[in-house]
Short mmCIF file of C-alpha atoms and ligand atoms in Angstrom, two decimals:
data_model
loop_
_atom_site.label_atom_id
_atom_site.label_comp_id
_atom_site.label_asym_id
_atom_site.label_seq_id
_atom_site.Cartn_x
_atom_site.Cartn_y
_atom_site.Cartn_z
CA MET N 1 61.63 43.43 51.00
CA SER N 2 62.48 44.22 47.44
CA LEU N 3 62.12 47.81 46.42
CA SER N 4 59.85 46.98 43.51
CA GLU N 5 57.47 44.92 45.67
CA ASP N 6 56.95 47.86 47.96
CA ARG N 7 57.21 50.48 45.22
CA PHE N 8 59.57 52.32 47.56
CA PHE N 9 61.00 54.94 45.27
CA GLY N 10 63.30 57.83 46.18
CA TYR N 11 64.36 56.24 49.44
CA THR N 12 66.46 53.07 49.66
CA GLY N 13 63.67 51.82 51.91
CA ARG N 14 66.00 50.61 54.68
CA TRP N 15 66.55 51.85 58.21
CA ALA N 16 69.48 50.53 60.24
CA PHE N 17 69.05 50.33 64.03
CA VAL N 18 72.40 50.02 65.81
CA ASP N 19 72.49 49.20 69.53
CA LEU N 20 76.03 49.83 70.68
CA THR N 21 75.37 48.46 74.17
CA SER N 22 74.46 44.99 72.90
CA ARG N 23 76.59 45.36 69.73
CA THR N 24 73.67 44.41 67.53
CA VAL N 25 72.42 45.75 64.20
CA ARG N 26 68.91 45.41 62.79
CA ILE N 27 68.20 46.49 59.25
CA VAL N 28 64.47 46.85 58.78
CA PRO N 29 62.22 48.01 55.96
CA ALA N 30 61.40 51.70 56.30
CA ASP N 31 57.81 52.39 57.25
CA PRO N 32 56.18 53.81 54.08
CA ALA N 33 53.52 55.66 56.09
CA VAL N 34 56.15 57.46 58.19
CA CYS N 35 58.18 58.31 55.08
CA ARG N 36 55.11 59.77 53.38
CA ASP N 37 53.98 61.69 56.47
CA TYR N 38 57.33 63.30 57.23
CA VAL N 39 58.98 63.43 53.78
CA GLY N 40 62.33 64.89 54.79
CA GLY N 41 65.19 64.02 57.05
CA ARG N 42 64.44 66.29 59.99
CA GLY N 43 60.75 65.47 60.45
CA LEU N 44 61.25 61.78 59.97
CA GLN N 45 64.13 61.72 62.45
CA ALA N 46 62.06 63.65 65.01
CA ARG N 47 59.40 60.96 64.75
CA LEU N 48 61.97 58.17 65.23
CA ILE N 49 63.35 59.92 68.32
CA PHE N 50 59.84 60.56 69.65
CA ASP N 51 59.00 56.85 69.30
CA HIS N 52 62.24 55.95 71.11
CA LEU N 53 61.69 58.39 73.96
CA LYS N 54 58.23 56.96 74.54
CA THR N 55 59.93 53.73 75.60
CA THR N 56 62.87 55.22 77.53
CA ALA N 57 61.72 58.66 78.76
CA PRO N 58 62.35 60.72 80.73
CA LEU N 59 65.73 61.46 79.19
CA ARG N 60 67.45 63.49 81.89
CA ASP N 61 70.94 63.50 80.39
CA PRO N 62 71.58 63.90 76.63
CA LEU N 63 74.99 62.29 77.17
CA SER N 64 73.46 59.10 78.58
CA PRO N 65 73.16 55.92 76.45
CA GLU N 66 69.40 56.53 76.17
CA ASN N 67 69.88 59.48 73.81
CA ARG N 68 69.29 58.48 70.20
CA LEU N 69 71.55 59.85 67.45
CA ILE N 70 70.35 59.60 63.86
CA LEU N 71 72.27 60.31 60.66
CA GLY N 72 70.27 60.19 57.47
CA THR N 73 69.04 61.46 54.18
CA ALA N 74 65.73 62.18 52.45
CA ALA N 75 64.09 61.12 49.21
CA PRO N 76 65.64 63.87 47.02
CA ASN N 77 69.23 63.02 48.07
CA ASP N 78 71.47 61.79 45.25
CA THR N 79 68.79 62.35 42.62
CA PHE N 80 68.80 64.59 39.54
CA ILE N 81 67.62 67.50 41.73
CA PRO N 82 70.41 70.10 41.88
CA THR N 83 72.25 70.60 45.22
CA ALA N 84 70.61 67.45 46.65
CA GLY N 85 73.62 66.51 48.75
CA ARG N 86 72.80 67.59 52.26
CA GLY N 87 71.91 65.24 55.09
CA SER N 88 70.34 65.45 58.53
CA CYS N 89 71.47 64.59 62.02
CA SER N 90 69.04 64.64 64.97
CA PHE N 91 69.43 64.10 68.70
CA VAL N 92 68.57 65.67 72.04
CA SER N 93 71.08 68.48 72.46
CA PRO N 94 73.48 68.65 75.43
CA MET N 95 73.73 72.42 74.86
CA THR N 96 70.15 72.92 75.96
CA ARG N 97 70.43 70.99 79.23
CA SER N 98 69.88 73.18 82.27
CA PRO N 99 68.56 70.99 85.10
CA LYS N 100 70.02 72.89 88.07
CA PRO N 101 68.29 75.93 89.57
CA ALA N 102 69.42 79.09 87.73
CA PRO N 103 69.07 81.95 90.20
CA TRP N 104 69.46 84.56 87.45
CA ILE N 105 66.29 83.32 85.67
CA PRO N 106 63.06 84.11 87.55
CA GLY N 107 60.90 80.99 87.75
CA HIS N 108 63.58 78.76 86.19
CA LYS N 109 62.30 75.29 85.45
CA PRO N 110 64.68 72.37 84.83
CA LEU N 111 65.48 71.68 81.17
CA TYR N 112 66.77 68.26 80.21
CA GLY N 113 67.60 68.98 76.60
CA LEU N 114 65.80 69.94 73.40
CA LEU N 115 65.30 67.75 70.37
CA THR N 116 67.52 69.39 67.80
CA HIS N 117 68.76 68.92 64.31
CA SER N 118 71.81 69.76 62.25
CA SER N 119 72.43 69.73 58.51
CA ALA N 120 75.62 69.00 56.55
CA GLY N 121 76.64 68.64 52.92
CA GLY N 122 79.74 67.13 51.37
CA LEU N 123 79.69 63.56 50.09
CA PHE N 124 78.78 61.64 53.26
CA PRO N 125 74.97 61.95 53.11
CA ASN N 126 74.74 60.75 49.52
CA MET N 127 77.29 58.00 50.16
CA LEU N 128 75.21 56.76 53.09
CA LYS N 129 72.27 56.44 50.70
CA ARG N 130 74.45 54.68 48.11
CA ALA N 131 75.44 52.25 50.87
CA GLY N 132 71.76 51.34 51.14
CA VAL N 133 70.66 53.08 54.34
CA ASP N 134 68.23 56.00 54.60
CA GLN N 135 68.46 56.41 58.37
CA LEU N 136 71.28 55.19 60.62
CA ILE N 137 69.72 55.09 64.09
CA ILE N 138 72.28 54.77 66.87
CA ASP N 139 71.33 53.84 70.44
CA GLY N 140 73.24 52.79 73.56
CA ARG N 141 76.90 53.08 74.46
CA ALA N 142 79.73 50.75 73.44
CA ASP N 143 81.88 49.32 76.24
CA ARG N 144 85.01 50.24 74.26
CA PRO N 145 85.71 52.65 71.38
CA VAL N 146 84.14 51.54 68.12
CA ARG N 147 83.40 52.80 64.64
CA LEU N 148 80.71 51.87 62.13
CA LEU N 149 81.12 50.71 58.55
CA VAL N 150 78.05 50.99 56.31
CA THR N 151 78.10 49.13 52.98
CA GLU N 152 75.55 47.49 50.74
CA ASP N 153 76.23 44.30 52.75
CA GLY N 154 75.00 45.93 55.96
CA VAL N 155 76.30 47.82 58.99
CA THR N 156 79.30 46.50 60.91
CA ILE N 157 80.45 47.56 64.38
CA VAL N 158 84.26 47.58 64.34
CA ASP N 159 86.61 48.07 67.31
CA ALA N 160 88.35 51.45 66.80
CA GLU N 161 92.01 50.96 65.89
CA GLU N 162 94.82 52.36 68.06
CA ASP N 163 95.86 54.42 65.01
CA LEU N 164 92.80 56.59 65.60
CA PHE N 165 94.09 57.70 69.02
CA GLU N 166 96.94 59.71 70.45
CA THR N 167 98.03 61.03 73.83
CA VAL N 168 97.66 64.76 74.49
CA ASP N 169 98.62 66.27 77.86
CA GLY N 170 98.99 62.74 79.23
CA ARG N 171 95.42 61.79 78.28
CA ARG N 172 94.29 59.42 75.57
CA THR N 173 92.09 61.10 73.01
CA VAL N 174 91.08 60.63 69.40
CA ARG N 175 93.26 62.18 66.73
CA THR N 176 92.05 65.14 64.68
CA ALA N 177 89.06 64.74 62.38
CA SER N 178 91.22 64.92 59.25
CA ALA N 179 93.65 62.28 60.59
CA ILE N 180 90.69 59.95 61.30
CA THR N 181 89.18 60.69 57.88
CA ASP N 182 92.46 60.11 56.03
CA TYR N 183 93.10 56.83 57.89
CA LEU N 184 89.68 55.47 56.97
CA ALA N 185 89.85 56.78 53.38
CA GLU N 186 93.04 54.78 52.91
CA LYS N 187 91.41 51.68 54.37
CA TYR N 188 88.23 52.04 52.28
CA PRO N 189 89.07 53.82 49.00
CA GLY N 190 86.18 55.84 47.63
CA SER N 191 84.38 55.98 50.99
CA SER N 192 83.21 58.98 52.97
CA THR N 193 83.55 59.35 56.74
CA MET N 194 81.67 61.39 59.34
CA CYS N 195 83.61 61.52 62.61
CA LEU N 196 84.14 63.41 65.83
CA GLY N 197 87.35 65.16 66.83
CA PRO N 198 88.98 65.59 70.25
CA ALA N 199 86.17 67.95 71.36
CA GLY N 200 83.50 65.31 70.73
CA TRP N 201 85.61 62.67 72.45
CA ASN N 202 85.89 65.01 75.45
CA LYS N 203 82.12 65.69 75.30
CA VAL N 204 82.36 69.43 74.77
CA ALA N 205 78.73 70.64 74.71
CA PHE N 206 79.10 72.27 71.28
CA ALA N 207 81.30 69.63 69.64
CA CYS N 208 80.36 68.91 66.03
CA LEU N 209 80.70 65.99 63.63
CA THR N 210 82.98 66.51 60.65
CA GLY N 211 82.61 64.84 57.26
CA ASP N 212 84.90 64.98 54.24
CA HIS N 213 87.37 67.21 56.18
CA HIS N 214 85.25 70.35 56.42
CA ARG N 215 81.51 69.58 56.21
CA ASN N 216 79.97 69.66 59.64
CA PHE N 217 76.87 68.65 61.50
CA GLY N 218 77.72 71.79 63.42
CA ARG N 219 74.99 73.10 65.68
CA GLY N 220 73.72 71.47 68.84
CA GLY N 221 76.53 69.20 70.02
CA ALA N 222 76.20 66.05 67.87
CA GLY N 223 79.92 65.41 68.49
CA ALA N 224 79.39 65.22 72.25
CA VAL N 225 76.49 62.78 71.82
CA MET N 226 78.59 60.58 69.53
CA GLY N 227 81.49 60.76 72.00
CA SER N 228 79.17 59.74 74.84
CA LYS N 229 78.42 56.57 72.85
CA ASN N 230 82.11 55.63 72.55
CA LEU N 231 81.63 55.94 68.79
CA VAL N 232 84.49 57.50 66.83
CA ALA N 233 83.41 57.47 63.18
CA VAL N 234 80.88 56.28 60.62
CA THR N 235 82.23 55.32 57.19
CA ALA N 236 79.90 54.80 54.24
CA LEU N 237 80.75 53.12 50.95
CA GLY N 238 78.35 51.98 48.24
CA LYS N 239 77.13 52.31 44.69
CA MET N 240 73.36 51.90 44.99
CA GLN N 241 71.39 54.20 42.75
CA THR N 242 68.18 55.97 43.66
CA THR N 243 65.13 54.47 41.99
CA TYR N 244 62.29 56.48 40.44
CA ALA N 245 58.65 55.66 39.84
CA ASP N 246 58.88 57.68 36.63
CA ALA N 247 62.48 58.64 35.91
CA ALA N 248 61.64 60.65 32.79
CA ALA N 249 59.04 62.80 34.57
CA PHE N 250 61.36 63.31 37.55
CA GLN N 251 64.22 64.31 35.27
CA LYS N 252 61.96 66.78 33.45
CA LEU N 253 60.97 68.41 36.75
CA SER N 254 64.60 68.46 37.92
CA LYS N 255 65.62 70.22 34.71
CA GLU N 256 62.99 72.89 35.32
CA LEU N 257 64.33 73.38 38.85
CA ASP N 258 67.85 73.47 37.51
CA ALA N 259 66.93 76.19 35.02
CA LEU N 260 65.21 78.21 37.76
CA ILE N 261 68.23 78.04 40.07
CA LYS N 262 70.54 78.89 37.16
CA SER N 263 68.45 81.94 36.27
CA HIS N 264 68.51 83.22 39.88
CA VAL N 265 72.25 82.71 40.14
CA GLY N 266 72.69 84.61 36.88
CA ASP N 267 70.47 87.54 37.90
CA PRO N 268 72.16 90.23 40.06
CA ALA N 269 68.75 91.16 41.48
CA TRP N 270 68.85 87.94 43.52
CA THR N 271 71.18 87.42 46.47
CA ALA N 272 71.80 83.93 45.04
CA SER N 273 73.93 85.60 42.35
CA PHE N 274 76.80 86.26 44.76
CA ARG N 275 77.15 82.65 45.88
CA PRO N 276 79.53 81.23 43.27
CA LYS N 277 82.05 84.03 43.81
CA THR N 278 81.93 85.06 47.44
CA GLY N 279 79.77 82.36 49.03
CA THR N 280 78.12 83.40 52.26
CA THR N 281 80.92 85.94 52.95
CA TRP N 282 78.95 88.33 50.70
CA TRP N 283 76.87 89.02 53.79
CA LEU N 284 79.88 90.58 55.56
CA ASP N 285 79.78 93.67 53.34
CA ARG N 286 76.02 93.73 53.39
CA ALA N 287 75.90 93.54 57.20
CA PHE N 288 78.71 96.05 57.72
CA ASN N 289 77.62 98.62 55.17
CA GLY N 290 73.99 97.95 55.87
CA GLY N 291 71.78 100.79 54.85
CA TYR N 292 69.05 99.51 57.08
CA LEU N 293 66.64 102.38 57.84
CA GLY N 294 68.99 104.66 55.93
CA LYS N 295 71.84 104.30 58.42
CA GLN N 296 75.39 103.26 57.68
CA GLY N 297 76.20 99.81 58.89
CA GLY N 298 74.17 98.33 61.59
CA TYR N 299 74.22 94.59 62.02
CA LEU N 300 77.66 93.01 61.99
CA PRO N 301 78.10 92.23 65.71
CA TRP N 302 81.04 93.73 67.58
CA HIS N 303 82.27 93.34 71.17
CA ASN N 304 79.80 90.66 72.27
CA PHE N 305 76.82 92.23 70.51
CA ASP N 306 77.40 95.69 72.00
CA GLU N 307 77.57 97.30 68.55
CA GLY N 308 76.68 96.60 64.94
CA TRP N 309 79.47 98.68 63.46
CA PHE N 310 83.18 99.40 64.11
CA ASP N 311 86.30 100.96 62.59
CA PRO N 312 86.06 100.62 58.75
CA ALA N 313 89.86 100.27 58.45
CA ALA N 314 89.74 97.24 60.74
CA TYR N 315 86.73 95.91 58.84
CA SER N 316 88.56 96.06 55.51
CA ARG N 317 90.99 93.44 56.81
CA VAL N 318 88.20 90.88 57.31
CA GLY N 319 85.51 91.94 54.81
CA THR N 320 84.14 90.12 51.79
CA ASP N 321 87.05 91.15 49.52
CA ALA N 322 89.66 90.19 52.09
CA PHE N 323 88.40 86.61 52.13
CA LEU N 324 87.97 86.56 48.35
CA ALA N 325 91.68 87.36 48.09
CA ILE N 326 92.65 84.09 49.80
CA SER N 327 90.00 81.99 48.02
CA GLY N 328 90.83 79.31 45.48
CA LYS N 329 88.81 76.87 43.42
CA PRO N 330 85.25 75.75 44.26
CA LYS N 331 85.16 72.89 46.79
CA VAL N 332 81.50 72.02 46.76
CA CYS N 333 79.10 69.35 48.01
CA ASN N 334 78.21 66.30 45.99
CA ARG N 335 75.47 67.07 43.44
CA CYS N 336 75.86 70.85 43.87
CA ARG N 337 75.06 72.81 40.72
CA HIS N 338 75.20 76.54 39.90
CA VAL N 339 75.22 77.85 43.48
CA LEU N 340 78.70 76.46 44.31
CA CYS N 341 79.13 78.43 47.53
CA THR N 342 82.29 76.88 48.99
CA ARG N 343 85.84 77.69 47.92
CA ALA N 344 89.21 76.31 48.92
CA ALA N 345 91.42 78.88 50.65
CA ARG N 346 95.09 79.25 51.37
CA VAL N 347 97.30 81.46 53.55
CA GLU N 348 100.73 81.65 51.95
CA SER N 349 102.94 82.96 54.74
CA GLY N 350 103.17 83.88 58.40
CA PRO N 351 102.26 81.92 61.53
CA TYR N 352 98.94 80.73 60.08
CA THR N 353 100.24 79.38 56.75
CA GLY N 354 98.10 76.55 55.47
CA GLU N 355 95.34 75.26 53.22
CA GLY N 356 91.68 74.75 53.98
CA VAL N 357 88.36 76.22 52.98
CA ARG N 358 87.08 79.76 53.17
CA PRO N 359 85.17 80.27 56.44
CA GLU N 360 81.45 80.97 56.25
CA PHE N 361 79.78 84.32 56.98
CA GLU N 362 78.35 83.27 60.35
CA THR N 363 81.72 82.01 61.54
CA ILE N 364 83.57 85.17 60.54
CA ALA N 365 80.83 87.43 61.93
CA LEU N 366 80.84 85.72 65.31
CA TRP N 367 84.62 85.94 65.53
CA ILE N 368 84.54 89.63 64.53
CA ASN N 369 82.15 89.82 67.49
CA CYS N 370 85.22 88.79 69.53
CA CYS N 371 86.96 91.86 67.99
CA ILE N 372 89.26 89.65 65.90
CA THR N 373 90.18 91.49 62.71
CA ASP N 374 93.08 89.30 61.60
CA ARG N 375 91.98 87.41 58.46
CA GLU N 376 94.75 84.81 58.67
CA ALA N 377 93.92 84.08 62.32
CA ILE N 378 90.24 83.62 61.42
CA PHE N 379 91.23 81.26 58.61
CA HIS N 380 93.46 79.31 61.02
CA LEU N 381 90.81 79.15 63.75
CA ASN N 382 88.29 77.83 61.23
CA ARG N 383 90.69 75.10 60.14
CA LEU N 384 91.42 74.25 63.77
CA CYS N 385 87.71 73.99 64.60
CA ASN N 386 87.33 71.48 61.73
CA GLU N 387 90.30 69.49 63.06
CA LEU N 388 89.23 69.52 66.71
CA GLY N 389 85.52 69.05 65.97
CA VAL N 390 84.19 72.28 67.44
CA ASP N 391 81.16 74.15 66.08
CA THR N 392 82.53 77.48 64.86
CA MET N 393 79.37 79.46 65.62
CA SER N 394 78.77 78.35 69.19
CA PHE N 395 82.50 78.65 69.88
CA GLY N 396 82.31 82.27 68.72
CA GLY N 397 79.36 82.99 71.02
CA VAL N 398 80.94 81.29 74.04
CA THR N 399 84.27 83.06 73.41
CA ALA N 400 82.70 86.51 73.12
CA GLY N 401 80.92 85.83 76.42
CA ALA N 402 84.16 84.69 78.08
CA MET N 403 85.99 87.79 76.75
CA ASP N 404 83.27 90.01 78.17
CA LEU N 405 83.52 88.26 81.54
CA GLU N 406 87.29 88.67 81.49
CA GLU N 407 87.05 92.39 80.62
CA LYS N 408 84.63 92.96 83.49
CA GLY N 409 86.96 91.19 85.92
CA PHE N 410 84.88 88.06 86.59
CA LEU N 411 87.48 85.53 85.43
CA LYS N 412 90.39 86.52 87.69
CA ARG N 413 90.66 83.05 89.20
CA TYR N 414 90.87 81.36 85.77
CA ALA N 415 94.29 81.30 84.07
CA GLY N 416 94.21 81.68 80.29
CA ALA N 417 90.96 83.65 79.93
CA PRO N 418 90.71 85.12 76.40
CA LYS N 419 90.68 88.88 75.77
CA PHE N 420 88.80 90.86 73.10
CA GLY N 421 90.96 91.20 69.98
CA ASP N 422 93.60 88.67 71.10
CA ALA N 423 93.75 86.08 68.30
CA PRO N 424 96.56 83.91 69.78
CA GLY N 425 94.65 83.88 73.08
CA MET N 426 91.50 82.76 71.26
CA ILE N 427 93.41 79.92 69.58
CA ARG N 428 94.70 78.76 73.00
CA PHE N 429 91.17 79.02 74.39
CA LEU N 430 89.86 76.81 71.57
CA GLU N 431 92.45 74.14 72.34
CA ASP N 432 91.79 74.43 76.08
CA ILE N 433 88.10 73.79 75.43
CA ALA N 434 88.60 70.93 72.94
CA TYR N 435 90.98 69.10 75.29
CA ARG N 436 89.20 70.31 78.46
CA ARG N 437 92.55 71.72 79.55
CA GLY N 438 92.72 73.60 82.86
CA ASP N 439 89.81 75.21 84.69
CA ILE N 440 89.16 77.64 81.84
CA GLY N 441 88.73 74.77 79.33
CA ARG N 442 86.59 72.74 81.72
CA VAL N 443 84.21 75.61 82.56
CA PHE N 444 83.60 76.79 79.00
CA ALA N 445 83.37 73.30 77.46
CA GLY N 446 80.00 72.85 79.15
CA PRO N 447 76.63 74.47 78.49
CA SER N 448 76.81 78.22 79.09
CA ASP N 449 74.40 78.17 82.03
CA ALA N 450 76.81 75.81 83.81
CA ALA N 451 79.53 78.41 83.18
CA ILE N 452 77.32 81.15 84.64
CA THR N 453 76.64 78.99 87.69
CA GLU N 454 80.32 78.29 88.33
CA VAL N 455 81.67 81.76 87.54
CA GLY N 456 78.86 83.33 89.54
CA SER N 457 79.14 81.09 92.59
CA GLY N 458 79.27 83.31 95.69
CA ALA N 459 78.43 86.48 93.72
CA GLY N 460 75.73 88.90 94.86
CA PRO N 461 72.58 89.47 92.77
CA ALA N 462 74.02 92.45 90.85
CA ASP N 463 77.20 90.62 89.88
CA LEU N 464 75.27 87.47 89.06
CA GLU N 465 73.07 89.42 86.69
CA ALA N 466 76.12 91.07 85.10
CA ILE N 467 77.74 87.66 84.64
CA ALA N 468 74.58 86.22 83.09
CA ARG N 469 74.30 89.21 80.73
CA CYS N 470 77.83 88.56 79.41
CA VAL N 471 76.90 85.01 78.38
CA VAL N 472 73.23 85.53 77.62
CA THR N 473 73.72 85.44 73.85
CA ALA N 474 75.16 81.94 74.21
CA PHE N 475 72.65 80.77 76.82
CA GLY N 476 69.90 78.19 76.72
CA GLY N 477 70.18 77.00 73.16
CA LEU N 478 72.61 77.20 70.29
CA GLY N 479 73.85 80.75 70.88
CA TYR N 480 73.07 83.73 68.66
CA ALA N 481 74.00 83.64 64.99
CA GLY N 482 76.18 86.32 63.38
CA ILE N 483 73.53 88.99 62.95
CA GLU N 484 73.19 91.76 65.53
CA PRO N 485 69.48 91.28 66.22
CA LYS N 486 68.69 94.68 67.76
CA ALA N 487 68.31 96.07 64.25
CA PHE N 488 65.82 93.39 63.21
CA PRO N 489 62.70 92.63 65.22
CA GLY N 490 62.11 89.62 63.00
CA MET N 491 65.54 88.11 63.61
CA PHE N 492 65.30 88.91 67.31
CA THR N 493 62.03 86.96 67.43
CA ALA N 494 63.56 84.14 65.40
CA TYR N 495 66.49 83.86 67.81
CA GLY N 496 64.11 83.68 70.75
CA THR N 497 61.65 81.19 69.36
CA SER N 498 63.61 78.75 67.20
CA ASN N 499 62.49 75.21 67.78
CA ARG N 500 65.97 73.76 67.44
CA GLY N 501 67.58 75.94 70.12
CA ARG N 502 67.65 79.61 71.02
CA GLY N 503 69.76 81.81 68.74
CA ASP N 504 69.24 79.69 65.63
CA HIS N 505 68.85 81.56 62.35
CA SER N 506 68.44 78.72 59.87
CA TYR N 507 64.70 78.29 60.04
CA ALA N 508 63.78 81.97 60.12
CA TRP N 509 65.96 84.31 58.07
CA THR N 510 63.94 87.52 57.94
CA ILE N 511 66.61 90.03 56.99
CA GLN N 512 65.82 90.33 53.31
CA ALA N 513 62.15 90.82 54.10
CA GLU N 514 62.96 93.33 56.84
CA GLU N 515 65.33 95.26 54.60
CA GLY N 516 62.88 95.07 51.74
CA VAL N 517 65.54 93.62 49.42
CA LEU N 518 65.49 90.22 47.71
S1 SF4 W 1 78.42 73.85 48.05
FE1 SF4 W 1 77.09 75.34 49.04
S2 SF4 W 1 75.44 75.71 47.59
FE2 SF4 W 1 76.42 73.79 47.01
S3 SF4 W 1 75.20 72.19 48.04
FE3 SF4 W 1 76.97 72.69 49.35
S4 SF4 W 1 76.17 74.20 50.80
FE4 SF4 W 1 74.72 74.13 49.06
#
């Protein structure tokens, strides 16, 4: 199908179906009706997964070959529209699987996973489109480790090279995400790679996919699903340009949007104005100093969501200004304009010396919730999560829960349990989880209800309830985001009702409305 025949503008008009079990690839014309009905990446991908599940359902295990993983873009990607660089990834989440009876939940019914979605920026999504594919639809499981190469010539399934692996603790695992990315960047100059890290390879429930070193399909466990398919990486390389039905009219509209975004960024009355300087870390000061209902502070979580406020001297070490002090130049997504939220960051000395990017608000908030007030350790943990392929937010929720369990004496039989405020212990815990090292790594690498079941085995009803309460903020979905929800009925409702997993904040951010501030 030629694009002009079908008048398929905006999209490339091609979907690639990859069956790793049979090692076959089918590139088919996109269905114009589906593209028009669903417009964007998430809705369209939900439809493609729905169609698939109709032929394979019931899907009882998100880590089985029957789960479908889709990476893709939408019509605005790589166009004149400013900040049109983000892509979508959809799948049934392993984090939301809870098929065994949960005695701490009255009337518990088995859950086999929830259709979820994750979003990432960087270069990869636009490069996938330039390579001529709108949606990369991955089914099945390869019989040996493979990677995918997407170019304008098509999609190729390639056996994963030995260079992509190493041995850790006597077990073969993939190398870090940046080592995989660098290896493939050298092989295919100008390309962009989305890959898993050791956590995805080891099917950690909240493993992410990492693109361009630090852009993640973070929430929901896409890394575990990719690992379950024996798929290590997807590399995209192409130069195709997006076509327009009326390029001049589209450019005119894009310029209007550009001017609107620019005016909001330049106006201190809008929260968008903080983005180029402090990125999302602006919210740290806002959440700590608060002012909600006239009270000081109020919604930066502390000690596994016990409090929304803590010692200001400790806060000053990890507040907005503290992270601004280690920030460097902008390091933004492809096609980003004006908002420019991401900065490079560097720690110059001490045990956590290194270069990376400034962590995001949610990440920092959820690690403050573990009572970590060491900026350099937070920077290091963020870098390590990007290397190991672990979602920073869910890791924060799971860790705070584990620290609470440890403090209450429920983890005595597990060596290496992390403690509130212990940064080196939290770093060890992260590595234990990513490599599924020891009992502590094995237990907390799974969905949190599995951790409750194992830690609570043999406990009486009162202890079982106490154990469940420790982990409840990480239970049954994605885990709470970095806002203490007790102060915000709207956010509390959002956490409880999100359709991509409990605890999600992305599709309902009510704080500005609840505070009455833009
Ligand atoms: S750098 Fe930030 S503002 Fe710019 S496109 Fe990426 S996520 Fe959006």
